[in-house]
Amino acid sequence: MELTSLISYITRFITLSEKETDILIEHVKCRTYQKGQYIVQQGDVCRYENFVISGCTKTFFLDEDGREHVVMFAIENWWTSDLGSLISKQPADYNVQCLEKTMVAQFTYEALERLYDEVPGFERLFRIILQKAFAASQKRIILNHSVPAKERYLKFRMQYPEIEQRVPQYLIASYLGISKQFLSKIRAQLVYEE
Amino acid sequence: MELTSLISYITRFITLSEKETDILIEHVKCRTYQKGQYIVQQGDVCRYENFVISGCTKTFFLDEDGREHVVMFAIENWWTSDLGSLISKQPADYNVQCLEKTMVAQFTYEALERLYDEVPGFERLFRIILQKAFAASQKRIILNHSVPAKERYLKFRMQYPEIEQRVPQYLIASYLGISKQFLSKIRAQLVYEE
DNA sequence: CGTCTATTTGAATGTACTCAAAAGCGGTGG
DNA sequence: CCACCGCTTTTGAGTACATTCAAATAGACG
């Protein structure tokens, strides 16, 4: 079934009884987006927390000059959303757009609230996910401050080889916080070095 | 009492019965550190989640060249810790050092676990705190990528005027990801512009 | 007043950016 | 099958932003 990957993901963190699994399934809905479609749009209120079942998304933001800044990618077994917007019901800061045909499991705000109440451990699940996400985000800030672009690119390649394959280079440059031309030059240099 | 600020902080997010407040108080311990003392040391396992009652701390990390990189500051009513280390019991990536004489309320890992079990809503409290922290951290990444140093400094000054007053300039430079000399030049420029 | 730390200033350098243009790479249609 | 189109990547020249190193100044504290 479509939700298999979600269930097995969740049970890596908490145990679910059969009944709880049923409750979970009642509160989640699968949806497929085509390549290019938006799951979240900057300015709209974000309605869902999304778990990627298949496909690939980018989360980005457009600055005043219309430049795109990639915040993160999400592939199978990742969560993606504009959490700030979902919780506060304020307009989203970010866009989440599909880079491929993408299937997600969606939780509305209300579904999450009910799950927090009805499934003990669900709140813990999200606390743990958030702890990891926060720690990773902080590491990324330091990495940007302490390491030159070439090494950041190498680390990215090591850490996310799948994403490197699936995503156009100019988006990776944006994620790394450098221009696409500069990333191209870094790559040329790396080829030369080998 | 010393814990007043902690209680009133917590009750901004969740409601606590008298009994729950008592349980909370049983699981927390106050401690005062002198200026310069370390609450967490890079390489040691982090033992506490800390809530700052008074004073000011910096969280930083030393890279291979021995350079210091400031990750965050914490003043009254902020949390500070190396969460990743606390939860995983792995060596901490960061140092937390007091920039002033600082009083903190400390929760051990075990105390937190018990509080999660015994005080419904406590898990929610940390989920909410983490959501905010994560959202802020992501915004900071984008800010670093999309905005030149001068503006980043101005935003910092606007957002954290207290910290700007209490913390030496070279640490703010480090937090912003620029050299202390460059921040000094930015400031000179700002004075000239007024 | 002297010492220690923090900040400022200046010159030379480096890293990364912009703009512009060319080359590569799929896919589509004639 | 190839010519063309749109999109991505590469290349090059000139520039801007930020760094390093070194030295001078300013502040804080005993």
Short mmCIF file of C-alpha atoms (C1' of nucleotides) in Angstrom, two decimals:
data_model
loop_
_atom_site.label_atom_id
_atom_site.label_comp_id
_atom_site.label_asym_id
_atom_site.label_seq_id
_atom_site.Cartn_x
_atom_site.Cartn_y
_atom_site.Cartn_z
CA MET A 1 0.00 0.00 0.00
CA GLU A 2 1.05 3.60 -0.54
CA LEU A 3 1.50 4.33 3.14
CA THR A 4 3.90 1.47 3.81
CA SER A 5 6.95 3.71 3.72
CA LEU A 6 5.32 6.20 6.10
CA ILE A 7 4.40 3.51 8.61
CA SER A 8 7.81 1.92 8.54
CA TYR A 9 9.42 5.34 8.85
CA ILE A 10 7.35 6.17 11.92
CA THR A 11 7.95 2.84 13.59
CA ARG A 12 11.65 3.52 13.43
CA PHE A 13 11.01 6.13 16.13
CA ILE A 14 7.94 5.01 18.06
CA THR A 15 5.90 1.82 18.34
CA LEU A 16 2.37 1.83 16.96
CA SER A 17 -0.39 -0.57 17.98
CA GLU A 18 -2.72 -1.83 15.28
CA LYS A 19 -5.40 0.51 16.46
CA GLU A 20 -3.04 3.47 16.44
CA THR A 21 -1.92 2.60 12.94
CA ASP A 22 -5.57 2.70 11.89
CA ILE A 23 -6.07 6.08 13.51
CA LEU A 24 -2.97 7.32 11.74
CA ILE A 25 -4.21 6.14 8.37
CA GLU A 26 -7.57 7.82 8.92
CA HIS A 27 -5.85 11.16 9.40
CA VAL A 28 -3.58 11.12 6.40
CA LYS A 29 -4.28 11.48 2.69
CA CYS A 30 -2.10 10.62 -0.27
CA ARG A 31 -1.77 13.00 -3.16
CA THR A 32 0.24 13.00 -6.35
CA TYR A 33 1.65 16.15 -7.93
CA GLN A 34 3.09 16.47 -11.41
CA LYS A 35 6.54 17.83 -12.10
CA GLY A 36 6.46 21.60 -11.66
CA GLN A 37 3.40 21.72 -9.42
CA TYR A 38 3.49 23.58 -6.13
CA ILE A 39 2.67 21.87 -2.84
CA VAL A 40 3.12 25.14 -0.98
CA GLN A 41 3.18 28.68 -2.39
CA GLN A 42 4.94 31.62 -0.80
CA GLY A 43 2.18 33.95 0.46
CA ASP A 44 -0.51 31.28 0.84
CA VAL A 45 -1.15 29.61 4.16
CA CYS A 46 0.49 26.19 4.21
CA ARG A 47 -2.17 23.54 4.82
CA TYR A 48 -0.19 20.31 5.15
CA GLU A 49 2.77 18.61 6.62
CA ASN A 50 3.97 16.38 3.78
CA PHE A 51 5.83 13.10 3.88
CA VAL A 52 7.41 12.22 0.54
CA ILE A 53 6.48 8.72 -0.60
CA SER A 54 8.08 9.05 -4.03
CA GLY A 55 9.56 11.84 -6.10
CA CYS A 56 11.53 14.94 -5.24
CA THR A 57 10.77 18.51 -4.19
CA LYS A 58 12.63 21.74 -3.65
CA THR A 59 11.80 24.31 -1.00
CA PHE A 60 12.77 27.80 -2.07
CA PHE A 61 12.08 31.41 -1.54
CA LEU A 62 12.01 34.40 -3.89
CA ASP A 63 13.69 37.56 -2.65
CA GLU A 64 12.69 41.13 -3.58
CA ASP A 65 14.84 40.99 -6.70
CA GLY A 66 13.05 37.81 -7.79
CA ARG A 67 16.08 35.65 -7.15
CA GLU A 68 15.44 32.10 -6.09
CA HIS A 69 17.07 30.71 -2.95
CA VAL A 70 16.83 26.98 -2.33
CA VAL A 71 16.35 26.12 1.33
CA MET A 72 16.16 22.34 1.08
CA PHE A 73 15.33 19.38 -1.09
CA ALA A 74 13.13 16.45 -0.10
CA ILE A 75 13.14 12.95 -1.51
CA GLU A 76 11.61 9.65 -0.38
CA ASN A 77 11.14 9.45 3.41
CA TRP A 78 11.67 13.14 4.02
CA TRP A 79 9.22 15.63 5.44
CA THR A 80 8.52 18.90 3.73
CA SER A 81 6.27 21.81 4.53
CA ASP A 82 6.39 25.37 5.72
CA LEU A 83 6.01 24.47 9.36
CA GLY A 84 5.96 28.07 10.55
CA SER A 85 3.04 28.81 8.27
CA LEU A 86 1.21 25.57 9.03
CA ILE A 87 1.28 26.18 12.76
CA SER A 88 0.72 29.92 12.82
CA LYS A 89 -1.68 29.98 9.84
CA GLN A 90 0.29 32.95 8.56
CA PRO A 91 1.32 33.25 4.88
CA ALA A 92 4.14 30.89 3.94
CA ASP A 93 7.67 32.21 3.51
CA TYR A 94 8.58 29.40 1.16
CA ASN A 95 7.50 27.54 -1.94
CA VAL A 96 7.60 23.77 -2.16
CA GLN A 97 7.66 22.70 -5.79
CA CYS A 98 7.95 19.25 -7.32
CA LEU A 99 11.07 18.56 -9.37
CA GLU A 100 9.60 15.22 -10.44
CA LYS A 101 6.17 13.62 -10.32
CA THR A 102 5.82 13.35 -6.56
CA MET A 103 3.56 11.44 -4.21
CA VAL A 104 3.14 12.72 -0.68
CA ALA A 105 1.23 11.73 2.44
CA GLN A 106 -0.46 14.84 3.78
CA PHE A 107 -1.45 15.75 7.33
CA THR A 108 -3.59 18.80 7.89
CA TYR A 109 -3.06 20.93 10.98
CA GLU A 110 -6.25 19.51 12.46
CA ALA A 111 -5.21 15.94 11.72
CA LEU A 112 -1.89 16.51 13.45
CA GLU A 113 -3.61 18.00 16.49
CA ARG A 114 -5.89 15.00 16.75
CA LEU A 115 -3.03 12.59 16.29
CA TYR A 116 -1.07 14.33 19.03
CA ASP A 117 -4.04 13.74 21.32
CA GLU A 118 -5.04 10.27 20.22
CA VAL A 119 -1.72 8.59 19.57
CA PRO A 120 0.64 8.85 22.51
CA GLY A 121 4.13 9.02 21.09
CA PHE A 122 3.10 10.98 18.05
CA GLU A 123 4.05 14.20 19.69
CA ARG A 124 7.35 12.59 20.61
CA LEU A 125 7.86 11.56 17.02
CA PHE A 126 7.67 15.13 15.84
CA ARG A 127 9.78 16.38 18.70
CA ILE A 128 12.50 13.96 17.67
CA ILE A 129 12.22 14.82 13.99
CA LEU A 130 12.42 18.50 14.83
CA GLN A 131 15.42 18.01 17.08
CA LYS A 132 17.28 16.38 14.25
CA ALA A 133 16.17 18.97 11.74
CA PHE A 134 17.20 21.81 14.03
CA ALA A 135 20.60 20.29 14.76
CA ALA A 136 21.20 19.76 11.03
CA SER A 137 20.16 23.30 10.25
CA GLN A 138 22.59 24.72 12.80
CA LYS A 139 25.40 22.63 11.41
CA ARG A 140 24.65 24.01 8.00
CA ILE A 141 24.98 27.57 9.25
CA ILE A 142 28.39 26.83 10.67
CA LEU A 143 29.43 25.00 7.55
CA ASN A 144 28.58 28.05 5.49
CA HIS A 145 30.65 30.20 7.81
CA SER A 146 33.65 27.98 8.24
CA VAL A 147 34.17 26.12 5.00
CA PRO A 148 34.84 27.38 1.44
CA ALA A 149 32.37 26.62 -1.33
CA LYS A 150 34.41 23.80 -2.87
CA GLU A 151 34.43 21.78 0.31
CA ARG A 152 30.77 22.50 0.94
CA TYR A 153 30.01 21.07 -2.46
CA LEU A 154 32.11 17.97 -1.79
CA LYS A 155 30.36 17.43 1.53
CA PHE A 156 27.00 17.82 -0.11
CA ARG A 157 27.92 15.26 -2.74
CA MET A 158 29.07 12.81 -0.07
CA GLN A 159 26.06 13.33 2.12
CA TYR A 160 23.34 13.37 -0.53
CA PRO A 161 24.60 11.48 -3.58
CA GLU A 162 21.04 10.71 -4.66
CA ILE A 163 20.03 14.33 -4.68
CA GLU A 164 23.15 15.28 -6.61
CA GLN A 165 22.03 12.87 -9.32
CA ARG A 166 18.43 13.94 -9.49
CA VAL A 167 18.60 17.69 -9.19
CA PRO A 168 19.94 20.24 -11.72
CA GLN A 169 23.25 21.75 -10.82
CA TYR A 170 22.05 25.34 -10.62
CA LEU A 171 19.65 24.37 -7.85
CA ILE A 172 22.44 22.73 -5.90
CA ALA A 173 24.46 25.92 -6.31
CA SER A 174 21.55 27.85 -4.86
CA TYR A 175 21.26 25.41 -1.96
CA LEU A 176 24.97 25.85 -1.27
CA GLY A 177 24.60 29.61 -1.43
CA ILE A 178 26.79 30.18 -4.49
CA SER A 179 26.15 31.20 -8.11
CA LYS A 180 25.64 28.52 -10.73
CA GLN A 181 28.65 29.78 -12.67
CA PHE A 182 30.86 29.46 -9.66
CA LEU A 183 29.72 25.90 -8.99
CA SER A 184 30.49 25.06 -12.59
CA LYS A 185 34.02 26.43 -12.11
CA ILE A 186 34.45 24.44 -8.91
CA ARG A 187 33.48 21.28 -10.76
CA ALA A 188 35.89 22.03 -13.60
CA GLN A 189 38.63 22.42 -11.02
CA LEU A 190 37.73 19.11 -9.37
CA VAL A 191 37.89 17.27 -12.68
CA TYR A 192 41.31 18.77 -13.35
CA GLU A 193 42.55 17.70 -9.92
CA GLU A 194 41.80 14.03 -10.56
CA MET B 1 11.82 32.43 43.59
CA GLU B 2 14.50 31.68 41.03
CA LEU B 3 12.21 29.57 38.89
CA THR B 4 9.54 32.23 38.44
CA SER B 5 10.76 33.17 34.99
CA LEU B 6 10.84 29.54 33.89
CA ILE B 7 7.30 28.88 35.08
CA SER B 8 5.91 31.98 33.48
CA TYR B 9 7.78 31.18 30.27
CA ILE B 10 6.30 27.69 30.17
CA THR B 11 2.78 28.83 30.91
CA ARG B 12 2.94 31.04 27.84
CA PHE B 13 2.76 27.81 25.83
CA ILE B 14 0.92 25.26 27.98
CA THR B 15 -1.17 25.37 31.15
CA LEU B 16 0.24 23.77 34.29
CA SER B 17 -1.79 22.58 37.26
CA GLU B 18 -0.37 23.16 40.74
CA LYS B 19 0.62 19.56 40.95
CA GLU B 20 2.33 19.65 37.59
CA THR B 21 4.20 22.74 38.59
CA ASP B 22 5.45 20.87 41.64
CA ILE B 23 6.57 17.94 39.49
CA LEU B 24 8.35 20.34 37.21
CA ILE B 25 10.17 21.99 40.10
CA GLU B 26 11.28 18.63 41.43
CA HIS B 27 12.97 17.81 38.14
CA VAL B 28 14.90 21.01 37.63
CA LYS B 29 17.95 22.42 39.38
CA CYS B 30 19.32 25.92 39.37
CA ARG B 31 22.99 26.55 38.93
CA THR B 32 25.11 29.66 38.68
CA TYR B 33 28.19 29.90 36.51
CA GLN B 34 30.80 32.63 36.63
CA LYS B 35 31.83 34.63 33.57
CA GLY B 36 34.03 32.46 31.39
CA GLN B 37 32.81 29.11 32.73
CA TYR B 38 31.63 26.43 30.35
CA ILE B 39 28.17 24.90 30.63
CA VAL B 40 28.92 22.53 27.77
CA GLN B 41 32.31 21.58 26.33
CA GLN B 42 32.89 20.40 22.78
CA GLY B 43 33.83 16.72 23.04
CA ASP B 44 32.08 16.06 26.35
CA VAL B 45 28.61 14.62 26.47
CA CYS B 46 26.10 17.39 27.13
CA ARG B 47 24.18 16.62 30.33
CA TYR B 48 21.56 19.37 30.51
CA GLU B 49 19.01 21.35 28.70
CA ASN B 50 19.48 24.84 30.14
CA PHE B 51 17.01 27.67 30.56
CA VAL B 52 18.70 31.01 31.16
CA ILE B 53 17.31 32.77 34.23
CA SER B 54 19.87 35.56 34.18
CA GLY B 55 23.08 36.30 32.35
CA CYS B 56 24.29 35.59 28.85
CA THR B 57 26.00 32.72 27.03
CA LYS B 58 27.55 32.03 23.65
CA THR B 59 27.41 28.73 21.84
CA PHE B 60 30.41 28.23 19.61
CA PHE B 61 32.50 25.67 17.91
CA LEU B 62 36.24 25.44 17.24
CA ASP B 63 37.22 24.28 13.77
CA GLU B 64 40.39 22.34 12.88
CA ASP B 65 42.36 25.57 12.59
CA GLY B 66 41.26 26.57 16.08
CA ARG B 67 39.00 29.30 14.80
CA GLU B 68 35.95 30.09 16.81
CA HIS B 69 32.51 30.13 15.15
CA VAL B 70 29.60 31.48 17.15
CA VAL B 71 26.38 29.57 16.57
CA MET B 72 24.07 31.47 18.90
CA PHE B 73 23.78 33.60 21.98
CA ALA B 74 21.35 33.05 24.82
CA ILE B 75 20.05 35.58 27.31
CA GLU B 76 17.18 35.61 29.82
CA ASN B 77 14.31 33.29 28.83
CA TRP B 78 16.28 31.45 26.15
CA TRP B 79 17.16 27.78 26.05
CA THR B 80 20.68 26.64 25.42
CA SER B 81 22.29 23.24 25.17
CA ASP B 82 23.77 20.88 22.64
CA LEU B 83 20.52 19.05 22.01
CA GLY B 84 22.04 16.56 19.63
CA SER B 85 24.56 15.51 22.24
CA LEU B 86 22.04 15.50 25.09
CA ILE B 87 19.69 13.16 23.26
CA SER B 88 22.21 10.87 21.60
CA LYS B 89 24.73 10.91 24.47
CA GLN B 90 27.42 11.45 21.88
CA PRO B 91 30.20 14.04 22.37
CA ALA B 92 29.01 17.60 21.95
CA ASP B 93 29.82 19.54 18.77
CA TYR B 94 29.56 22.84 20.57
CA ASN B 95 30.72 24.78 23.58
CA VAL B 96 28.38 26.84 25.68
CA GLN B 97 30.31 29.43 27.63
CA CYS B 98 29.10 32.21 29.91
CA LEU B 99 29.80 35.76 28.78
CA GLU B 100 28.52 37.03 32.13
CA LYS B 101 27.75 35.51 35.49
CA THR B 102 24.84 33.32 34.45
CA MET B 103 22.11 31.48 36.26
CA VAL B 104 20.41 28.59 34.51
CA ALA B 105 17.67 26.09 35.27
CA GLN B 106 18.95 22.66 34.26
CA PHE B 107 17.05 19.59 33.12
CA THR B 108 18.93 16.33 32.81
CA TYR B 109 18.00 13.91 30.05
CA GLU B 110 16.32 11.67 32.62
CA ALA B 111 14.37 14.57 34.11
CA LEU B 112 13.11 15.52 30.67
CA GLU B 113 12.05 11.95 29.94
CA ARG B 114 10.12 11.80 33.19
CA LEU B 115 8.53 15.17 32.58
CA TYR B 116 7.45 14.08 29.11
CA ASP B 117 5.70 11.14 30.74
CA GLU B 118 4.30 12.82 33.83
CA VAL B 119 3.29 16.23 32.57
CA PRO B 120 1.03 16.06 29.55
CA GLY B 121 1.84 19.05 27.42
CA PHE B 122 5.50 19.05 28.26
CA GLU B 123 6.33 17.16 25.11
CA ARG B 124 4.20 19.64 23.25
CA LEU B 125 6.09 22.51 24.83
CA PHE B 126 9.36 21.26 23.44
CA ARG B 127 7.86 20.45 20.10
CA ILE B 128 6.67 24.04 19.83
CA ILE B 129 9.99 25.47 20.97
CA LEU B 130 11.80 23.32 18.46
CA GLN B 131 9.48 24.29 15.65
CA LYS B 132 10.26 27.92 16.29
CA ALA B 133 13.96 27.29 16.63
CA PHE B 134 14.04 25.29 13.42
CA ALA B 135 12.10 27.90 11.47
CA ALA B 136 14.43 30.63 12.75
CA SER B 137 17.48 28.61 11.84
CA GLN B 138 16.28 28.08 8.29
CA LYS B 139 15.59 31.79 7.93
CA ARG B 140 19.11 32.48 9.03
CA ILE B 141 20.53 30.24 6.32
CA ILE B 142 18.61 32.10 3.66
CA LEU B 143 19.56 35.44 5.15
CA ASN B 144 23.21 34.47 4.88
CA HIS B 145 22.73 33.52 1.26
CA SER B 146 20.58 36.37 0.09
CA VAL B 147 21.66 39.43 2.00
CA PRO B 148 25.05 41.23 2.18
CA ALA B 149 26.86 41.50 5.49
CA LYS B 150 25.89 45.10 6.15
CA GLU B 151 22.19 44.35 6.03
CA ARG B 152 22.61 41.21 8.07
CA TYR B 153 24.24 43.29 10.74
CA LEU B 154 21.46 45.86 10.66
CA LYS B 155 18.83 43.14 10.96
CA PHE B 156 20.69 41.61 13.86
CA ARG B 157 20.82 44.97 15.62
CA MET B 158 17.11 45.47 15.10
CA GLN B 159 16.16 41.99 16.18
CA TYR B 160 18.45 41.62 19.18
CA PRO B 161 19.29 45.10 20.46
CA GLU B 162 19.96 43.69 23.93
CA ILE B 163 22.51 41.23 22.69
CA GLU B 164 24.20 43.89 20.62
CA GLN B 165 24.71 45.87 23.83
CA ARG B 166 25.96 43.02 25.97
CA VAL B 167 28.22 41.10 23.64
CA PRO B 168 31.63 42.11 22.25
CA GLN B 169 31.61 43.08 18.60
CA TYR B 170 33.99 40.39 17.42
CA LEU B 171 31.59 37.72 18.65
CA ILE B 172 28.74 39.33 16.75
CA ALA B 173 30.95 39.31 13.65
CA SER B 174 31.50 35.61 14.16
CA TYR B 175 27.77 35.02 14.61
CA LEU B 176 27.13 36.88 11.35
CA GLY B 177 29.81 34.87 9.60
CA ILE B 178 32.19 37.75 8.87
CA SER B 179 35.59 38.84 10.18
CA LYS B 180 35.80 41.25 13.08
CA GLN B 181 37.71 43.74 10.92
CA PHE B 182 35.03 43.72 8.29
CA LEU B 183 32.29 44.33 10.83
CA SER B 184 34.30 47.26 12.12
CA LYS B 185 34.47 48.67 8.58
CA ILE B 186 30.74 48.18 8.12
CA ARG B 187 30.11 50.12 11.31
CA ALA B 188 32.42 52.93 10.23
CA GLN B 189 30.46 53.14 6.99
CA LEU B 190 27.15 53.27 8.85
CA VAL B 191 28.33 56.14 11.03
CA TYR B 192 29.47 58.02 7.94
CA GLU B 193 26.07 57.50 6.30
CA GLU B 194 24.19 59.18 9.13
"C1'" DC C 1 49.66 54.68 34.63
"C1'" DG C 2 50.49 50.35 32.48
"C1'" DT C 3 48.60 46.13 30.80
"C1'" DC C 4 45.37 43.46 28.53
"C1'" DT C 5 41.71 43.09 25.48
"C1'" DA C 6 38.80 44.97 21.90
"C1'" DT C 7 38.30 47.92 17.96
"C1'" DT C 8 39.87 50.49 14.04
"C1'" DT C 9 42.57 51.44 9.91
"C1'" DG C 10 45.18 50.37 5.70
"C1'" DA C 11 47.30 47.63 2.01
"C1'" DA C 12 47.43 43.54 -0.52
"C1'" DT C 13 44.96 39.40 -1.67
"C1'" DG C 14 41.40 36.05 -2.56
"C1'" DT C 15 36.97 34.29 -3.09
"C1'" DA C 16 32.93 34.56 -5.29
"C1'" DC C 17 29.75 37.51 -8.30
"C1'" DT C 18 27.94 39.76 -12.56
"C1'" DC C 19 27.39 40.08 -17.28
"C1'" DA C 20 27.85 38.25 -21.69
"C1'" DA C 21 28.39 34.72 -24.77
"C1'" DA C 22 29.23 30.10 -26.26
"C1'" DA C 23 28.67 25.27 -26.01
"C1'" DG C 24 26.10 21.01 -24.69
"C1'" DC C 25 21.97 18.30 -24.48
"C1'" DG C 26 17.28 16.64 -24.88
"C1'" DG C 27 13.21 16.52 -27.13
"C1'" DT C 28 10.05 17.73 -31.14
"C1'" DG C 29 8.55 18.31 -35.64
"C1'" DG C 30 9.30 18.63 -40.47
"C1'" DC D 1 17.56 12.13 -39.74
"C1'" DC D 2 18.61 16.54 -38.82
"C1'" DA D 3 17.42 21.30 -37.67
"C1'" DC D 4 15.68 23.92 -34.20
"C1'" DC D 5 14.18 25.15 -29.59
"C1'" DG D 6 14.50 25.65 -24.72
"C1'" DC D 7 17.02 24.75 -20.90
"C1'" DT D 8 21.43 23.79 -18.43
"C1'" DT D 9 26.21 24.12 -18.09
"C1'" DT D 10 30.56 26.12 -19.27
"C1'" DT D 11 33.96 29.78 -20.14
"C1'" DG D 12 36.04 34.37 -19.81
"C1'" DA D 13 36.70 39.19 -18.43
"C1'" DG D 14 36.02 42.59 -15.18
"C1'" DT D 15 34.41 43.72 -10.53
"C1'" DA D 16 32.79 43.66 -5.78
"C1'" DC D 17 32.71 41.94 -1.38
"C1'" DA D 18 35.17 40.18 2.25
"C1'" DT D 19 39.69 38.27 4.06
"C1'" DT D 20 44.39 38.35 5.89
"C1'" DC D 21 48.20 40.42 7.99
"C1'" DA D 22 50.12 44.12 10.35
"C1'" DA D 23 50.01 48.01 13.06
"C1'" DA D 24 47.86 51.77 15.42
"C1'" DT D 25 44.25 53.28 18.64
"C1'" DA D 26 40.90 53.03 22.09
"C1'" DG D 27 38.79 51.19 26.41
"C1'" DA D 28 38.59 48.74 30.73
"C1'" DC D 29 40.50 47.45 34.87
"C1'" DG D 30 43.66 46.94 38.53
#
